[in-house]
Amino acid sequence: MMQQLRREWASLMVFSKREYIIWSSYRVNAWMWFLDVLFNTTIVFMLSLLTRDSTLDFAPYGNNYVTFVVLGFCVHYISWTNLGDPFRRVARIYWGGTMDLYLLSPLSYLTPFMGIMFRSVIDDYPRVILSLLFGGIFFGAAYSVNQLPLGLLFLALILLSTLGIGMISASSFYLLNFKQNTEPVRFLLQDVIVALAAGIYYPITVLPESLQILGGFIPHTYALDALRRLIVPGGDFTTKALPLQHWLPFAPITTDIVALTAMTLVVLPLGVWMYVSGIEKARRKGTLTRWQ
Amino acid sequence: MAVEPVIALQQLVKTFQIRDSLFRSHPLNAVDNVDLDVHTGEVLGLLGRNGAGKTTLIKMMAGLLRPDGGTGRVLGYDVYRDHKKIRASVSLVAPTADVGTDNNLTVRQNLEFWAVVYDLDRQLRDQRIDELLTFLNLKSYEDHWPISISAGMRQRLAIARSLLVHNPILFLDEPTVKLDAAGAHAVREFIRKINREFGITIILTTHFIFEAERLCDRVAIMDEGKIMSCDSVANLRRHLQRYDSSVIQCGEVPESLRREAIRHLGALPQVASCSFQGERAEAAQFEISADPLESVLFDALKTLRAHDIDIHAVDTNQPSLEDIFLDTVNSKGAS
Amino acid sequence: MTPQSAIIDVSHVSKTYRGVSIDRKESGIGLWIKSAFRLTSNRARTVRALDDVSFQIEAGEIFGIYGANGAGKTTLIKILSGLLLPESGSERVNGCTGIDEIKDQISYISTNGWMGLEWQLTVYENLMLYGHIFGIPTSELRRRCDSVLGLFGMVAGKDKHISELSAGMRQKVTLMRGFLLDRPILYLDEPTVSLDVQSSAALRQILVDAARRDGKTVIVTSHNPVDLSICRRIMLLYAGHVIALGCEAELASPLQGIKALRLTCANHQSGDGAADLVGGLLQLDVVRDVQVSEGNGRENTWRVDLLVHRDGHAASEIIDWFIARDMPIVRMRSAPLTLQELYAYHVDRTTVSGGLA
Ligand SMILES: Nc1ncnc2c1ncn2[C@@H]1O[C@H](COP(=O)(O)OP(=O)(O)OP(=O)(O)O)[C@@H](O)[C@H]1O
Ligand SMILES: [Mg+2]
């Protein structure tokens, strides 16, 4: 058991090393990466200038719009990676023709999948930190750190729950035999619901009731709600805002924790199970390997 | 046989659904009731036409494809239940060289990567990689990127990858495809070496029939998913019921000497017939048929030399494995 | 050969690649900083892929190219089909010299990598797609598809998806694709990879017919000498150099006084038998060269490939040698020199005399 874990860990490390070599061998990557985050935060700053004198109500989410949106970005980057990337990752393994070679090793099904994720870790997660930094240094975002442990808990929950959805999306590669670029789960969540109802630029409360309810089905909504209450200066811990918070008799943050935990507990095991059964199905149908 | 076979398959079936149109499909038995025992330490060749089911069979034995019927054990593991364990303890080389070669890593980095994935002991890693690079003549390319080396070199890299760990079974699907003569020779020698030295059981497919004849202890000839025959080359030859013959061309042979020689040759055991042709001195030749020829050829040559007959050329005619293969595959098509 | 009849005329073409290789010691953050700021110590290695290559191919000829991995075959075809500009030298293909015209003269059939087939489409759809890309009118395309499907015996499999095909069938699809285009020159890069014995023979016949009946010029590269048996002339390529060019007899002409004897003998001794054999046989005056390798399977024999001088009593002497050692000969044949042996000879000749690097 220990040995197995050690082995999986060693493999994760060398997968990561490989991803790192690949990433760092494209020089443009580094510059693009830096500039991308800078541009994004600049846009936010412009927006914040516009909204400074408006009467828009951010009610429970404090009074710093830049912080508000920078947090939106953080969740967006995490979601982009954990939810959006797994399908492409599996596709990359398949089109590269290496799926069967990974399977022919003592590794578990999940290790290559996780291992190839390191690219996202070095490419995308640091964007979270970078955008927090840029916001703070250049554009006057302020962060309240009194509730840091709770904030980290939410960070962990949003990481896990989006990864679970990502795995569901990835499993459709083998389960539904989607071999092309667009994939329904990811498309529906990432490109439709998240874009529409997650509230990156605006509080979800400004949306019509129906969209608010739709937004209630994705973890992003709860993570954003909680993180903003906790970290934007002047955030409010008691005023209910989301539909679910009105329905449940708990404090808003508690509701967020309950909702996110429940989602994670459903989605993560489901994702793993679907991924494994996808591979099993491919093993039956003969679609696992590209070579003949 | 007393030793338990490493692979034992009974009535193994794999059926693919081939889609005709959106709603209709028909089944295709890619592997059809295959019985096969592979013994420890042997080299088994799978021969067959395109689409005969060789690759499908290999994939099932390697645990990459789930059979649809029959039973099978590989290394004692059940092909349905313990496929994970099977996969962890076999190696495989796919015919497409680019499989498993990351173009962003150098040749050496590629091997270092797979060494960890395949869980090779840390102490062994560098040494094993060096050994393989040297043996496959890749050493001078170790710091090159795979895109910048030729296809044949990449094939060697793929073979090197699969040999990083010495698993008890090695599947080779068309191992020498795309290699030049020297490369193919090196790979064949290597296959032989790892089979001898480490006792690794090897199952290979190839379309170069002479290659199977050189390497394999036994060959299985497949057609349309069935195994038509499976035996050693010598036994398959015996089934053909054809005498091996040999033509020995000689220099001038005086009349008396010729009779003497024929008498001696005819008296050798196992010789079925022996004749002499040649009116003109320079075209004199003896023809000997025997079963098996191998054991008498040397005695025949000795006899002729003992009579001081000058030998110009010797041509033994044994049906090659290619003859046997074509015979097996074609006779089936005719019936 | 007069220049007029040459459909392909390549003169003094050279090409050098700058191969880059990275230093093994470089890794970690150092590598990252180096590459981000272009500080890499990438030592550029230059590879001379083609060096002063000149040859001509006549219209309607079947022309073979034989050479080790990395001899420069792929570079050559890339230049011939206008995908790559030669560094120096000139080429004329079917009367064209401009890059834009050259690229439409050759139908290039390559089998590298995943062959560029559309994975989600059937064989037939792939062919149609490819034909449409090259602007063949639909009705004409249908006719041609049916004819190539018949030619390669793939009619039964025409509705299978590429992902469902066996290795050899995929190879046939790439071949068929090349035959769809009606171009004067066919270039086949290792066409028999993964093909079974019968299919390779069928392909050879198809190529002969294409040259004879349709007047196509066919260029074949292969590592399998059998594939090149249909060629009128064969060019031997080594490290970017043309080391010999001619029909098989011409290639063999410097070795006219040499013949090959191939025998298998029992291997009774243990120890370093092969070296003893080679050493012993080389003592004989008639023997020019010996290769010894292990015999078939577990037969415990040696295969001995001898190149011997034609005059003299080579066979008798060698048989006597084996009789004297009591090493039974179990098989023996005298066969012409293989293409590989000719190649090795020409490589030796040029590397010794010409001083190739
Ligand atoms: N995943 C699949 N789905 C449907 N049919 C398949 C699949 N894989 C293989 N087949 C079919 O099974 C048959 C056997 O294929 P297989 O690849 O085993 O042949 P093979 O003996 O390896 O041939 P080759 O010598 O060309 O490699 C073929 O008719 C092929 O079309
Ligand atoms: Mg195959």
mmCIF file of C-alpha atoms in Angstrom, chain B:
data_model
loop_
_atom_site.group_PDB
_atom_site.id
_atom_site.type_symbol
_atom_site.label_atom_id
_atom_site.label_comp_id
_atom_site.label_asym_id
_atom_site.label_seq_id
_atom_site.Cartn_x
_atom_site.Cartn_y
_atom_site.Cartn_z
ATOM 1 C CA MET B 1 3.642 -30.314 -20.584
ATOM 2 C CA ALA B 2 4.521 -30.208 -16.921
ATOM 3 C CA VAL B 3 5.157 -26.492 -16.755
ATOM 4 C CA GLU B 4 2.050 -24.390 -16.623
ATOM 5 C CA PRO B 5 1.769 -22.240 -19.742
ATOM 6 C CA VAL B 6 2.164 -18.499 -19.193
ATOM 7 C CA ILE B 7 -0.800 -17.889 -21.417
ATOM 8 C CA ALA B 8 -3.684 -20.290 -21.786
ATOM 9 C CA LEU B 9 -6.681 -19.296 -23.856
ATOM 10 C CA GLN B 10 -9.752 -21.362 -24.477
ATOM 11 C CA GLN B 11 -12.393 -20.525 -27.055
ATOM 12 C CA LEU B 12 -11.564 -16.854 -26.863
ATOM 13 C CA VAL B 13 -13.893 -14.614 -28.871
ATOM 14 C CA LYS B 14 -13.929 -10.921 -29.683
ATOM 15 C CA THR B 15 -16.859 -9.518 -31.590
ATOM 16 C CA PHE B 16 -16.949 -5.985 -32.895
ATOM 17 C CA GLN B 17 -20.141 -4.286 -33.987
ATOM 18 C CA ILE B 18 -19.496 -2.710 -37.357
ATOM 19 C CA ARG B 19 -21.882 0.113 -38.113
ATOM 20 C CA ASP B 20 -23.430 -0.100 -41.569
ATOM 21 C CA SER B 21 -25.611 2.941 -41.265
ATOM 22 C CA LEU B 22 -26.935 5.080 -38.467
ATOM 23 C CA PHE B 23 -29.204 2.395 -37.071
ATOM 24 C CA ARG B 24 -27.918 -0.865 -38.442
ATOM 25 C CA SER B 25 -24.799 -2.754 -37.572
ATOM 26 C CA HIS B 26 -23.497 -6.228 -38.016
ATOM 27 C CA PRO B 27 -21.192 -8.284 -35.808
ATOM 28 C CA LEU B 28 -17.687 -9.169 -36.897
ATOM 29 C CA ASN B 29 -15.733 -11.875 -35.124
ATOM 30 C CA ALA B 30 -12.264 -10.410 -35.143
ATOM 31 C CA VAL B 31 -11.068 -13.292 -32.989
ATOM 32 C CA ASP B 32 -13.068 -16.447 -33.315
ATOM 33 C CA ASN B 33 -12.815 -19.288 -30.787
ATOM 34 C CA VAL B 34 -9.103 -19.196 -30.322
ATOM 35 C CA ASP B 35 -7.371 -21.857 -28.254
ATOM 36 C CA LEU B 36 -3.779 -21.079 -27.554
ATOM 37 C CA ASP B 37 -1.145 -22.078 -25.024
ATOM 38 C CA VAL B 38 2.063 -20.120 -24.791
ATOM 39 C CA HIS B 39 4.855 -21.764 -22.849
ATOM 40 C CA THR B 40 7.261 -20.053 -20.544
ATOM 41 C CA GLY B 41 10.297 -18.678 -22.290
ATOM 42 C CA GLU B 42 9.251 -19.372 -25.851
ATOM 43 C CA VAL B 43 9.048 -17.051 -28.814
ATOM 44 C CA LEU B 44 5.684 -17.373 -30.493
ATOM 45 C CA GLY B 45 4.992 -15.794 -33.858
ATOM 46 C CA LEU B 46 1.532 -14.768 -34.985
ATOM 47 C CA LEU B 47 1.229 -14.753 -38.745
ATOM 48 C CA GLY B 48 -1.764 -13.843 -40.823
ATOM 49 C CA ARG B 49 -3.081 -11.592 -43.513
ATOM 50 C CA ASN B 50 -4.188 -8.030 -42.903
ATOM 51 C CA GLY B 51 -7.223 -8.105 -40.681
ATOM 52 C CA ALA B 52 -6.679 -11.686 -39.565
ATOM 53 C CA GLY B 53 -7.049 -10.669 -35.933
ATOM 54 C CA LYS B 54 -3.464 -10.745 -34.717
ATOM 55 C CA THR B 55 -3.493 -7.346 -33.095
ATOM 56 C CA THR B 56 -6.897 -7.966 -31.561
ATOM 57 C CA LEU B 57 -5.637 -11.190 -30.020
ATOM 58 C CA ILE B 58 -2.542 -9.452 -28.662
ATOM 59 C CA LYS B 59 -4.605 -6.685 -27.155
ATOM 60 C CA MET B 60 -6.763 -9.227 -25.362
ATOM 61 C CA MET B 61 -3.758 -11.093 -24.046
ATOM 62 C CA ALA B 62 -2.244 -7.830 -22.825
ATOM 63 C CA GLY B 63 -5.437 -6.837 -21.015
ATOM 64 C CA LEU B 64 -6.157 -3.861 -23.256
ATOM 65 C CA LEU B 65 -9.297 -5.376 -24.715
ATOM 66 C CA ARG B 66 -11.997 -7.330 -22.966
ATOM 67 C CA PRO B 67 -12.859 -10.635 -24.630
ATOM 68 C CA ASP B 68 -16.496 -11.349 -25.462
ATOM 69 C CA GLY B 69 -16.379 -15.042 -24.804
ATOM 70 C CA GLY B 70 -14.215 -17.934 -23.773
ATOM 71 C CA THR B 71 -11.783 -18.099 -20.912
ATOM 72 C CA GLY B 72 -8.170 -17.214 -20.580
ATOM 73 C CA ARG B 73 -5.375 -16.880 -18.110
ATOM 74 C CA VAL B 74 -2.242 -14.818 -18.553
ATOM 75 C CA LEU B 75 0.515 -15.374 -15.982
ATOM 76 C CA GLY B 76 -2.147 -17.114 -13.944
ATOM 77 C CA TYR B 77 -4.413 -14.066 -13.920
ATOM 78 C CA ASP B 78 -7.903 -14.244 -15.311
ATOM 79 C CA VAL B 79 -8.366 -12.101 -18.422
ATOM 80 C CA TYR B 80 -11.713 -10.783 -17.224
ATOM 81 C CA ARG B 81 -11.132 -10.167 -13.536
ATOM 82 C CA ASP B 82 -7.437 -9.467 -13.163
ATOM 83 C CA HIS B 83 -6.815 -7.442 -16.276
ATOM 84 C CA LYS B 84 -5.127 -4.766 -14.226
ATOM 85 C CA LYS B 85 -2.562 -7.167 -12.877
ATOM 86 C CA ILE B 86 -1.962 -8.550 -16.346
ATOM 87 C CA ARG B 87 -1.307 -5.115 -17.746
ATOM 88 C CA ALA B 88 1.076 -4.278 -14.930
ATOM 89 C CA SER B 89 3.211 -7.306 -15.695
ATOM 90 C CA VAL B 90 3.475 -7.361 -19.489
ATOM 91 C CA SER B 91 5.263 -5.085 -21.942
ATOM 92 C CA LEU B 92 4.151 -4.160 -25.413
ATOM 93 C CA VAL B 93 5.480 -2.413 -28.488
ATOM 94 C CA ALA B 94 2.882 -0.950 -30.798
ATOM 95 C CA PRO B 95 3.583 -0.838 -34.509
ATOM 96 C CA THR B 96 3.193 2.908 -34.745
ATOM 97 C CA ALA B 97 6.520 4.237 -33.629
ATOM 98 C CA ASP B 98 5.288 7.595 -32.522
ATOM 99 C CA VAL B 99 3.115 6.085 -29.843
ATOM 100 C CA GLY B 100 4.464 7.034 -26.456
ATOM 101 C CA THR B 101 7.173 9.279 -27.781
ATOM 102 C CA ASP B 102 6.856 12.814 -26.574
ATOM 103 C CA ASN B 103 8.344 15.159 -29.109
ATOM 104 C CA ASN B 104 9.002 17.808 -26.516
ATOM 105 C CA LEU B 105 11.383 15.608 -24.599
ATOM 106 C CA THR B 106 14.736 14.407 -25.799
ATOM 107 C CA VAL B 107 15.292 10.739 -26.478
ATOM 108 C CA ARG B 108 16.841 10.255 -23.097
ATOM 109 C CA GLN B 109 14.249 12.286 -21.256
ATOM 110 C CA ASN B 110 11.584 10.133 -22.884
ATOM 111 C CA LEU B 111 13.158 7.010 -21.483
ATOM 112 C CA GLU B 112 13.673 8.598 -18.087
ATOM 113 C CA PHE B 113 10.014 9.479 -18.015
ATOM 114 C CA TRP B 114 8.846 5.977 -18.829
ATOM 115 C CA ALA B 115 11.334 4.437 -16.435
ATOM 116 C CA VAL B 116 9.504 6.094 -13.561
ATOM 117 C CA VAL B 117 6.065 5.349 -14.927
ATOM 118 C CA TYR B 118 6.981 1.703 -15.340
ATOM 119 C CA ASP B 119 8.440 1.731 -11.852
ATOM 120 C CA LEU B 120 11.979 0.765 -12.634
ATOM 121 C CA ASP B 121 14.248 0.730 -9.593
ATOM 122 C CA ARG B 122 15.920 4.055 -9.127
ATOM 123 C CA GLN B 123 19.403 2.519 -8.959
ATOM 124 C CA LEU B 124 18.862 0.640 -12.178
ATOM 125 C CA ARG B 125 17.486 3.511 -14.216
ATOM 126 C CA ASP B 126 20.570 5.195 -15.594
ATOM 127 C CA GLN B 127 22.378 1.979 -16.196
ATOM 128 C CA ARG B 128 19.432 0.357 -17.976
ATOM 129 C CA ILE B 129 18.837 3.372 -20.159
ATOM 130 C CA ASP B 130 22.494 3.530 -21.146
ATOM 131 C CA GLU B 131 22.483 -0.161 -21.884
ATOM 132 C CA LEU B 132 19.459 0.110 -24.154
ATOM 133 C CA LEU B 133 20.666 3.215 -25.939
ATOM 134 C CA THR B 134 23.953 1.567 -26.675
ATOM 135 C CA PHE B 135 22.446 -1.653 -27.807
ATOM 136 C CA LEU B 136 19.972 -0.054 -30.173
ATOM 137 C CA ASN B 137 22.595 2.372 -31.494
ATOM 138 C CA LEU B 138 20.709 5.342 -30.149
ATOM 139 C CA LYS B 139 23.441 6.584 -27.893
ATOM 140 C CA SER B 140 24.555 9.376 -30.208
ATOM 141 C CA TYR B 141 20.984 10.605 -30.462
ATOM 142 C CA GLU B 142 20.200 10.663 -26.768
ATOM 143 C CA ASP B 143 20.027 14.458 -26.584
ATOM 144 C CA HIS B 144 18.059 14.863 -29.795
ATOM 145 C CA TRP B 145 14.384 15.539 -30.023
ATOM 146 C CA PRO B 146 12.429 12.680 -31.539
ATOM 147 C CA ILE B 147 11.100 14.796 -34.397
ATOM 148 C CA SER B 148 14.620 15.382 -35.595
ATOM 149 C CA ILE B 149 15.558 11.717 -35.866
ATOM 150 C CA SER B 150 14.344 9.329 -38.530
ATOM 151 C CA ALA B 151 11.282 7.111 -38.264
ATOM 152 C CA GLY B 152 13.427 4.048 -37.853
ATOM 153 C CA MET B 153 15.237 5.610 -34.951
ATOM 154 C CA ARG B 154 11.923 6.419 -33.329
ATOM 155 C CA GLN B 155 10.904 2.796 -33.698
ATOM 156 C CA ARG B 156 14.036 1.837 -31.810
ATOM 157 C CA LEU B 157 13.130 4.322 -29.141
ATOM 158 C CA ALA B 158 9.737 2.667 -28.782
ATOM 159 C CA ILE B 159 11.386 -0.709 -28.420
ATOM 160 C CA ALA B 160 13.815 0.664 -25.883
ATOM 161 C CA ARG B 161 10.874 1.974 -23.899
ATOM 162 C CA SER B 162 9.169 -1.367 -23.707
ATOM 163 C CA LEU B 163 12.345 -3.071 -22.558
ATOM 164 C CA LEU B 164 13.046 -0.733 -19.677
ATOM 165 C CA VAL B 165 11.477 -3.176 -17.284
ATOM 166 C CA HIS B 166 12.005 -6.859 -17.839
ATOM 167 C CA ASN B 167 8.461 -8.099 -17.551
ATOM 168 C CA PRO B 168 7.927 -11.844 -18.004
ATOM 169 C CA ILE B 169 5.924 -11.347 -21.227
ATOM 170 C CA LEU B 170 6.699 -9.042 -24.105
ATOM 171 C CA PHE B 171 4.283 -8.426 -26.962
ATOM 172 C CA LEU B 172 5.803 -7.104 -30.148
ATOM 173 C CA ASP B 173 3.393 -6.013 -32.844
ATOM 174 C CA GLU B 174 5.426 -5.689 -36.031
ATOM 175 C CA PRO B 175 8.649 -4.760 -34.232
ATOM 176 C CA THR B 176 10.850 -4.236 -37.274
ATOM 177 C CA VAL B 177 8.442 -2.316 -39.430
ATOM 178 C CA LYS B 178 10.101 0.748 -40.971
ATOM 179 C CA LEU B 179 13.557 -0.297 -39.847
ATOM 180 C CA ASP B 180 16.404 -0.577 -42.292
ATOM 181 C CA ALA B 181 18.232 -3.862 -42.689
ATOM 182 C CA ALA B 182 20.831 -3.095 -40.058
ATOM 183 C CA GLY B 183 18.257 -1.819 -37.580
ATOM 184 C CA ALA B 184 15.992 -4.790 -38.118
ATOM 185 C CA HIS B 185 18.916 -7.122 -37.618
ATOM 186 C CA ALA B 186 19.868 -5.390 -34.384
ATOM 187 C CA VAL B 187 16.320 -5.635 -33.112
ATOM 188 C CA ARG B 188 16.101 -9.314 -33.978
ATOM 189 C CA GLU B 189 19.339 -10.021 -32.175
ATOM 190 C CA PHE B 190 18.056 -8.074 -29.232
ATOM 191 C CA ILE B 191 14.799 -10.013 -29.145
ATOM 192 C CA ARG B 192 16.780 -13.225 -29.129
ATOM 193 C CA LYS B 193 19.065 -11.948 -26.431
ATOM 194 C CA ILE B 194 16.391 -10.870 -23.997
ATOM 195 C CA ASN B 195 14.549 -14.104 -24.633
ATOM 196 C CA ARG B 196 17.639 -16.184 -23.834
ATOM 197 C CA GLU B 197 19.126 -14.148 -21.059
ATOM 198 C CA PHE B 198 16.079 -13.128 -19.115
ATOM 199 C CA GLY B 199 13.751 -15.941 -20.108
ATOM 200 C CA ILE B 200 11.172 -13.432 -21.292
ATOM 201 C CA THR B 201 8.326 -14.983 -23.201
ATOM 202 C CA ILE B 202 7.837 -13.173 -26.480
ATOM 203 C CA ILE B 203 4.789 -13.017 -28.693
ATOM 204 C CA LEU B 204 5.360 -11.211 -31.939
ATOM 205 C CA THR B 205 3.552 -10.519 -35.166
ATOM 206 C CA THR B 206 5.280 -9.767 -38.402
ATOM 207 C CA HIS B 207 4.659 -9.703 -42.108
ATOM 208 C CA PHE B 208 8.275 -10.617 -42.817
ATOM 209 C CA ILE B 209 7.848 -14.334 -42.708
ATOM 210 C CA PHE B 210 11.561 -15.059 -42.751
ATOM 211 C CA GLU B 211 11.760 -13.069 -39.548
ATOM 212 C CA ALA B 212 9.301 -15.386 -37.851
ATOM 213 C CA GLU B 213 11.256 -18.347 -39.180
ATOM 214 C CA ARG B 214 14.467 -16.974 -37.706
ATOM 215 C CA LEU B 215 13.109 -16.007 -34.331
ATOM 216 C CA CYS B 216 10.170 -18.138 -33.387
ATOM 217 C CA ASP B 217 10.062 -21.435 -31.594
ATOM 218 C CA ARG B 218 6.499 -21.836 -32.725
ATOM 219 C CA VAL B 219 4.271 -19.969 -35.123
ATOM 220 C CA ALA B 220 0.506 -19.649 -35.121
ATOM 221 C CA ILE B 221 -1.017 -18.944 -38.495
ATOM 222 C CA MET B 222 -4.268 -17.009 -38.231
ATOM 223 C CA ASP B 223 -6.947 -16.373 -40.762
ATOM 224 C CA GLU B 224 -10.255 -14.616 -40.272
ATOM 225 C CA GLY B 225 -9.930 -14.732 -36.531
ATOM 226 C CA LYS B 226 -9.172 -18.429 -36.297
ATOM 227 C CA ILE B 227 -5.894 -20.143 -35.667
ATOM 228 C CA MET B 228 -5.349 -22.425 -38.634
ATOM 229 C CA SER B 229 -2.266 -24.126 -37.297
ATOM 230 C CA CYS B 230 0.139 -23.632 -34.467
ATOM 231 C CA ASP B 231 3.374 -25.565 -34.247
ATOM 232 C CA SER B 232 7.112 -25.351 -34.631
ATOM 233 C CA VAL B 233 8.337 -24.587 -38.122
ATOM 234 C CA ALA B 234 9.908 -28.034 -38.390
ATOM 235 C CA ASN B 235 6.631 -29.742 -37.561
ATOM 236 C CA LEU B 236 4.643 -27.547 -39.904
ATOM 237 C CA ARG B 237 7.083 -28.495 -42.625
ATOM 238 C CA ARG B 238 6.600 -32.155 -41.864
ATOM 239 C CA HIS B 239 2.846 -31.758 -42.287
ATOM 240 C CA LEU B 240 3.374 -30.491 -45.784
ATOM 241 C CA GLN B 241 4.305 -34.042 -46.842
ATOM 242 C CA ARG B 242 6.880 -32.901 -49.282
ATOM 243 C CA TYR B 243 10.360 -34.324 -49.496
ATOM 244 C CA ASP B 244 13.178 -31.904 -49.092
ATOM 245 C CA SER B 245 15.460 -32.106 -52.014
ATOM 246 C CA SER B 246 18.933 -31.022 -52.742
ATOM 247 C CA VAL B 247 20.730 -30.353 -55.993
ATOM 248 C CA ILE B 248 24.488 -30.715 -55.902
ATOM 249 C CA GLN B 249 26.263 -29.361 -58.939
ATOM 250 C CA CYS B 250 29.612 -30.878 -59.626
ATOM 251 C CA GLY B 251 32.543 -30.673 -61.927
ATOM 252 C CA GLU B 252 33.306 -33.444 -64.370
ATOM 253 C CA VAL B 253 32.442 -36.887 -63.034
ATOM 254 C CA PRO B 254 33.736 -39.967 -64.836
ATOM 255 C CA GLU B 255 31.165 -42.710 -65.545
ATOM 256 C CA SER B 256 32.576 -45.207 -63.070
ATOM 257 C CA LEU B 257 32.899 -42.687 -60.278
ATOM 258 C CA ARG B 258 29.345 -41.568 -60.815
ATOM 259 C CA ARG B 259 27.907 -45.084 -60.390
ATOM 260 C CA GLU B 260 29.961 -45.568 -57.297
ATOM 261 C CA ALA B 261 28.805 -42.278 -55.843
ATOM 262 C CA ILE B 262 25.156 -42.945 -56.608
ATOM 263 C CA ARG B 263 25.378 -46.335 -54.928
ATOM 264 C CA HIS B 264 26.850 -44.810 -51.813
ATOM 265 C CA LEU B 265 24.417 -41.951 -51.722
ATOM 266 C CA GLY B 266 21.428 -44.240 -52.202
ATOM 267 C CA ALA B 267 22.606 -46.358 -49.301
ATOM 268 C CA LEU B 268 22.480 -43.469 -46.849
ATOM 269 C CA PRO B 269 19.599 -43.778 -44.401
ATOM 270 C CA GLN B 270 16.486 -41.659 -45.039
ATOM 271 C CA VAL B 271 17.365 -40.991 -48.668
ATOM 272 C CA ALA B 272 14.252 -41.485 -50.751
ATOM 273 C CA SER B 273 15.798 -41.105 -54.140
ATOM 274 C CA CYS B 274 19.020 -40.140 -55.737
ATOM 275 C CA SER B 275 19.721 -39.446 -59.350
ATOM 276 C CA PHE B 276 22.345 -38.044 -61.637
ATOM 277 C CA GLN B 277 21.874 -35.770 -64.587
ATOM 278 C CA GLY B 278 24.359 -34.286 -66.917
ATOM 279 C CA GLU B 279 25.539 -35.185 -70.327
ATOM 280 C CA ARG B 280 27.906 -32.301 -70.481
ATOM 281 C CA ALA B 281 30.699 -32.327 -68.023
ATOM 282 C CA GLU B 282 30.181 -28.869 -66.621
ATOM 283 C CA ALA B 283 26.486 -29.360 -65.862
ATOM 284 C CA ALA B 284 26.718 -32.586 -63.957
ATOM 285 C CA GLN B 285 24.473 -32.691 -60.958
ATOM 286 C CA PHE B 286 23.236 -35.063 -58.305
ATOM 287 C CA GLU B 287 19.721 -34.745 -57.008
ATOM 288 C CA ILE B 288 18.869 -36.173 -53.618
ATOM 289 C CA SER B 289 15.479 -36.330 -51.935
ATOM 290 C CA ALA B 290 15.339 -37.230 -48.299
ATOM 291 C CA ASP B 291 13.212 -36.803 -45.226
ATOM 292 C CA PRO B 292 14.570 -35.079 -43.316
ATOM 293 C CA LEU B 293 17.315 -33.867 -45.538
ATOM 294 C CA GLU B 294 19.191 -32.106 -42.770
ATOM 295 C CA SER B 295 20.586 -35.267 -41.293
ATOM 296 C CA VAL B 296 21.905 -36.743 -44.553
ATOM 297 C CA LEU B 297 23.141 -33.700 -46.434
ATOM 298 C CA PHE B 298 26.465 -33.668 -44.652
ATOM 299 C CA ASP B 299 27.023 -37.378 -45.224
ATOM 300 C CA ALA B 300 26.216 -36.937 -48.888
ATOM 301 C CA LEU B 301 28.691 -34.111 -49.187
ATOM 302 C CA LYS B 302 31.301 -36.192 -47.362
ATOM 303 C CA THR B 303 30.711 -39.087 -49.718
ATOM 304 C CA LEU B 304 31.162 -36.925 -52.792
ATOM 305 C CA ARG B 305 34.271 -35.319 -51.440
ATOM 306 C CA ALA B 306 35.642 -38.697 -50.442
ATOM 307 C CA HIS B 307 35.358 -39.638 -54.108
ATOM 308 C CA ASP B 308 37.208 -36.450 -54.899
ATOM 309 C CA ILE B 309 34.324 -34.985 -56.834
ATOM 310 C CA ASP B 310 34.565 -31.218 -57.166
ATOM 311 C CA ILE B 311 31.425 -29.511 -55.901
ATOM 312 C CA HIS B 312 30.436 -26.230 -57.549
ATOM 313 C CA ALA B 313 27.255 -25.438 -55.742
ATOM 314 C CA VAL B 314 24.762 -26.952 -53.374
ATOM 315 C CA ASP B 315 21.136 -25.909 -53.258
ATOM 316 C CA THR B 316 18.883 -27.410 -50.655
ATOM 317 C CA ASN B 317 15.225 -26.922 -51.272
ATOM 318 C CA GLN B 318 13.189 -26.903 -48.157
ATOM 319 C CA PRO B 319 9.741 -25.395 -48.125
ATOM 320 C CA SER B 320 10.253 -22.080 -46.344
ATOM 321 C CA LEU B 321 7.865 -20.821 -43.739
ATOM 322 C CA GLU B 322 6.539 -18.485 -46.392
ATOM 323 C CA ASP B 323 5.551 -21.478 -48.540
ATOM 324 C CA ILE B 324 3.885 -23.053 -45.535
ATOM 325 C CA PHE B 325 2.110 -19.828 -44.679
ATOM 326 C CA LEU B 326 0.761 -19.276 -48.172
ATOM 327 C CA ASP B 327 -0.211 -22.901 -48.386
ATOM 328 C CA THR B 328 -2.165 -22.740 -45.128
ATOM 329 C CA VAL B 329 -3.910 -19.476 -45.877
ATOM 330 C CA ASN B 330 -4.728 -20.310 -49.477
ATOM 331 C CA SER B 331 -5.915 -23.866 -48.921
ATOM 332 C CA LYS B 332 -8.403 -22.507 -46.444
ATOM 333 C CA GLY B 333 -9.660 -20.009 -48.981
ATOM 334 C CA ALA B 334 -10.141 -22.775 -51.523
ATOM 335 C CA SER B 335 -12.176 -25.097 -49.328
#
